[in-house]
Amino acid sequence: MGDRPPLYLLRHGQTTWNAAGRVQGQLESDLSELGRDHARRQGEILARLDLPEGLGIYCSPQKRTRQTAELALGALGLEPLFDDRLKEIHLGAWEGRYYADLTAQDRAFFEERSTLMLCLDGPGETLADMQARVGAFLDDLDGPALVVSHGVALTVLRGLVLGLDVAGMEGLGAEQGVIYELRNGAQIVHR
């Protein structure tokens, strides 16, 4: 899909729940001090990039992405539009629980899957749900865009843009504190 305008993707910084091993999904948590550092680093990276004219700026409305956007984009004078389609995957009854407790209840299920597969196989939204939601956002873009969102949501978005199946999506990474650029059908990671 090399004809798509460039996309610049920021995963939110580490949250207090990431650090504690809690399932977030669509529940709210704050950035940790490390997460604030991640967001500031993303702002420094953005300042070095030659961003295209007419860049649309979009953000999930969830607290951790709003906090990331404020730190990463604020110094550059960039204001995002908030879009519910960029929220993280909904994880149903798992949300707010600790991964360790869930693993203790069903060790085989949790130990055999990556974080991405756990989320896609969990009790909430499915891969098809996520592809439809994130795909609708992509279909509405009419130029280059900067997007602040979440680990699973951005992985599904990158999978759609790059034409990847789940196995391919698992190799994309979900780092915090970096910028993923999608251009000409390839992913570039800016650190």
GROMACS .gro file of N, CA and C in nm, residues 48-110:
model
  189
   48ARG      N    1   1.300   1.673   1.534
   48ARG     CA    2   1.408   1.645   1.439
   48ARG      C    3   1.356   1.602   1.302
   49LEU      N    4   1.233   1.556   1.296
   49LEU     CA    5   1.179   1.504   1.171
   49LEU      C    6   1.132   1.617   1.080
   50ASP      N    7   1.142   1.594   0.952
   50ASP     CA    8   1.091   1.689   0.854
   50ASP      C    9   0.946   1.649   0.823
   51LEU      N   10   0.854   1.698   0.907
   51LEU     CA   11   0.714   1.658   0.894
   51LEU      C   12   0.652   1.726   0.773
   52PRO      N   13   0.567   1.654   0.700
   52PRO     CA   14   0.507   1.710   0.578
   52PRO      C   15   0.405   1.819   0.607
   53GLU      N   16   0.382   1.903   0.508
   53GLU     CA   17   0.277   2.004   0.515
   53GLU      C   18   0.141   1.935   0.521
   54GLY      N   19   0.044   2.002   0.581
   54GLY     CA   20  -0.092   1.949   0.584
   54GLY      C   21  -0.108   1.827   0.673
   55LEU      N   22  -0.021   1.813   0.772
   55LEU     CA   23  -0.023   1.696   0.861
   55LEU      C   24  -0.147   1.701   0.951
   56GLY      N   25  -0.232   1.597   0.941
   56GLY     CA   26  -0.344   1.582   1.034
   56GLY      C   27  -0.292   1.524   1.164
   57ILE      N   28  -0.344   1.568   1.276
   57ILE     CA   29  -0.296   1.521   1.406
   57ILE      C   30  -0.415   1.466   1.484
   58TYR      N   31  -0.405   1.338   1.522
   58TYR     CA   32  -0.517   1.266   1.583
   58TYR      C   33  -0.471   1.193   1.707
   59CYS      N   34  -0.562   1.177   1.801
   59CYS     CA   35  -0.528   1.114   1.928
   59CYS      C   36  -0.648   1.038   1.983
   60SER      N   37  -0.620   0.924   2.044
   60SER     CA   38  -0.721   0.855   2.122
   60SER      C   39  -0.762   0.948   2.237
   61PRO      N   40  -0.889   0.946   2.277
   61PRO     CA   41  -0.933   1.034   2.386
   61PRO      C   42  -0.898   0.980   2.524
   62GLN      N   43  -0.833   0.866   2.533
   62GLN     CA   44  -0.804   0.809   2.664
   62GLN      C   45  -0.697   0.890   2.736
   63LYS      N   46  -0.700   0.887   2.868
   63LYS     CA   47  -0.616   0.972   2.952
   63LYS      C   48  -0.468   0.959   2.920
   64ARG      N   49  -0.418   0.836   2.906
   64ARG     CA   50  -0.274   0.815   2.884
   64ARG      C   51  -0.228   0.870   2.749
   65THR      N   52  -0.315   0.867   2.649
   65THR     CA   53  -0.277   0.922   2.519
   65THR      C   54  -0.288   1.074   2.521
   66ARG      N   55  -0.384   1.127   2.593
   66ARG     CA   56  -0.394   1.273   2.607
   66ARG      C   57  -0.270   1.327   2.677
   67GLN      N   58  -0.227   1.259   2.784
   67GLN     CA   59  -0.108   1.302   2.857
   67GLN      C   60   0.016   1.294   2.766
   68THR      N   61   0.026   1.188   2.688
   68THR     CA   62   0.139   1.173   2.596
   68THR      C   63   0.138   1.284   2.491
   69ALA      N   64   0.020   1.310   2.435
   69ALA     CA   65   0.009   1.414   2.333
   69ALA      C   66   0.049   1.550   2.389
   70GLU      N   67   0.005   1.579   2.511
   70GLU     CA   68   0.038   1.709   2.571
   70GLU      C   69   0.190   1.726   2.583
   71LEU      N   70   0.258   1.621   2.627
   71LEU     CA   71   0.404   1.629   2.646
   71LEU      C   72   0.480   1.622   2.514
   72ALA      N   73   0.436   1.536   2.423
   72ALA     CA   74   0.511   1.516   2.298
   72ALA      C   75   0.482   1.624   2.195
   73LEU      N   76   0.360   1.673   2.192
   73LEU     CA   77   0.319   1.767   2.087
   73LEU      C   78   0.311   1.911   2.133
   74GLY      N   79   0.288   1.930   2.264
   74GLY     CA   80   0.265   2.063   2.316
   74GLY      C   81   0.378   2.161   2.288
   75ALA      N   82   0.502   2.118   2.307
   75ALA     CA   83   0.616   2.207   2.285
   75ALA      C   84   0.629   2.247   2.138
   76LEU      N   85   0.573   2.167   2.049
   76LEU     CA   86   0.579   2.195   1.906
   76LEU      C   87   0.457   2.274   1.859
   77GLY      N   88   0.366   2.303   1.952
   77GLY     CA   89   0.246   2.378   1.917
   77GLY      C   90   0.146   2.299   1.835
   78LEU      N   91   0.151   2.166   1.846
   78LEU     CA   92   0.060   2.080   1.770
   78LEU      C   93  -0.058   2.039   1.857
   79GLU      N   94  -0.178   2.054   1.805
   79GLU     CA   95  -0.301   2.022   1.877
   79GLU      C   96  -0.372   1.907   1.807
   80PRO      N   97  -0.399   1.797   1.878
   80PRO     CA   98  -0.466   1.685   1.814
   80PRO      C   99  -0.618   1.697   1.813
   81LEU      N  100  -0.678   1.628   1.719
   81LEU     CA  101  -0.822   1.603   1.721
   81LEU      C  102  -0.839   1.467   1.787
   82PHE      N  103  -0.940   1.452   1.871
   82PHE     CA  104  -0.961   1.326   1.941
   82PHE      C  105  -1.060   1.240   1.864
   83ASP      N  106  -1.029   1.111   1.853
   83ASP     CA  107  -1.110   1.019   1.774
   83ASP      C  108  -1.127   0.888   1.851
   84ASP      N  109  -1.252   0.853   1.883
   84ASP     CA  110  -1.280   0.731   1.959
   84ASP      C  111  -1.232   0.605   1.889
   85ARG      N  112  -1.218   0.609   1.757
   85ARG     CA  113  -1.174   0.489   1.684
   85ARG      C  114  -1.029   0.455   1.714
   86LEU      N  115  -0.956   0.545   1.779
   86LEU     CA  116  -0.816   0.522   1.814
   86LEU      C  117  -0.799   0.469   1.956
   87LYS      N  118  -0.911   0.444   2.028
   87LYS     CA  119  -0.901   0.386   2.163
   87LYS      C  120  -0.836   0.249   2.157
   88GLU      N  121  -0.785   0.206   2.272
   88GLU     CA  122  -0.726   0.074   2.282
   88GLU      C  123  -0.834  -0.033   2.270
   89ILE      N  124  -0.792  -0.154   2.241
   89ILE     CA  125  -0.884  -0.268   2.233
   89ILE      C  126  -0.959  -0.281   2.367
   90HIS      N  127  -1.086  -0.310   2.358
   90HIS     CA  128  -1.166  -0.334   2.479
   90HIS      C  129  -1.143  -0.478   2.521
   91LEU      N  130  -1.107  -0.498   2.649
   91LEU     CA  131  -1.071  -0.632   2.697
   91LEU      C  132  -1.169  -0.687   2.800
   92GLY      N  133  -1.292  -0.638   2.797
   92GLY     CA  134  -1.400  -0.697   2.876
   92GLY      C  135  -1.366  -0.717   3.023
   93ALA      N  136  -1.394  -0.836   3.073
   93ALA     CA  137  -1.379  -0.868   3.215
   93ALA      C  138  -1.234  -0.867   3.262
   94TRP      N  139  -1.140  -0.866   3.171
   94TRP     CA  140  -0.998  -0.860   3.212
   94TRP      C  141  -0.956  -0.721   3.257
   95GLU      N  142  -1.025  -0.618   3.211
   95GLU     CA  143  -0.981  -0.483   3.238
   95GLU      C  144  -0.975  -0.454   3.388
   96GLY      N  145  -0.861  -0.400   3.431
   96GLY     CA  146  -0.837  -0.369   3.571
   96GLY      C  147  -0.775  -0.482   3.650
   97ARG      N  148  -0.773  -0.601   3.594
   97ARG     CA  149  -0.715  -0.718   3.663
   97ARG      C  150  -0.565  -0.722   3.640
   98TYR      N  151  -0.496  -0.795   3.723
   98TYR     CA  152  -0.352  -0.814   3.708
   98TYR      C  153  -0.325  -0.935   3.619
   99TYR      N  154  -0.230  -0.919   3.527
   99TYR     CA  155  -0.193  -1.031   3.439
   99TYR      C  156  -0.153  -1.153   3.522
  100ALA      N  157  -0.084  -1.132   3.632
  100ALA     CA  158  -0.039  -1.244   3.715
  100ALA      C  159  -0.158  -1.323   3.769
  101ASP      N  160  -0.265  -1.254   3.810
  101ASP     CA  161  -0.384  -1.323   3.861
  101ASP      C  162  -0.454  -1.400   3.749
  102LEU      N  163  -0.464  -1.340   3.632
  102LEU     CA  164  -0.527  -1.407   3.519
  102LEU      C  165  -0.446  -1.529   3.477
  103THR      N  166  -0.314  -1.514   3.479
  103THR     CA  167  -0.226  -1.627   3.442
  103THR      C  168  -0.242  -1.741   3.542
  104ALA      N  169  -0.252  -1.709   3.670
  104ALA     CA  170  -0.268  -1.813   3.772
  104ALA      C  171  -0.398  -1.892   3.751
  105GLN      N  172  -0.501  -1.826   3.696
  105GLN     CA  173  -0.629  -1.893   3.673
  105GLN      C  174  -0.627  -1.982   3.549
  106ASP      N  175  -0.545  -1.947   3.449
  106ASP     CA  176  -0.543  -2.023   3.323
  106ASP      C  177  -0.402  -2.014   3.262
  107ARG      N  178  -0.309  -2.081   3.328
  107ARG     CA  179  -0.167  -2.073   3.292
  107ARG      C  180  -0.142  -2.109   3.146
  108ALA      N  181  -0.202  -2.214   3.097
  108ALA     CA  182  -0.177  -2.258   2.959
  108ALA      C  183  -0.218  -2.151   2.859
  109PHE      N  184  -0.333  -2.089   2.881
  109PHE     CA  185  -0.380  -1.985   2.788
  109PHE      C  186  -0.286  -1.866   2.787
  110PHE      N  187  -0.245  -1.820   2.903
  110PHE     CA  188  -0.165  -1.698   2.912
  110PHE      C  189  -0.019  -1.720   2.877
   0.00000   0.00000   0.00000
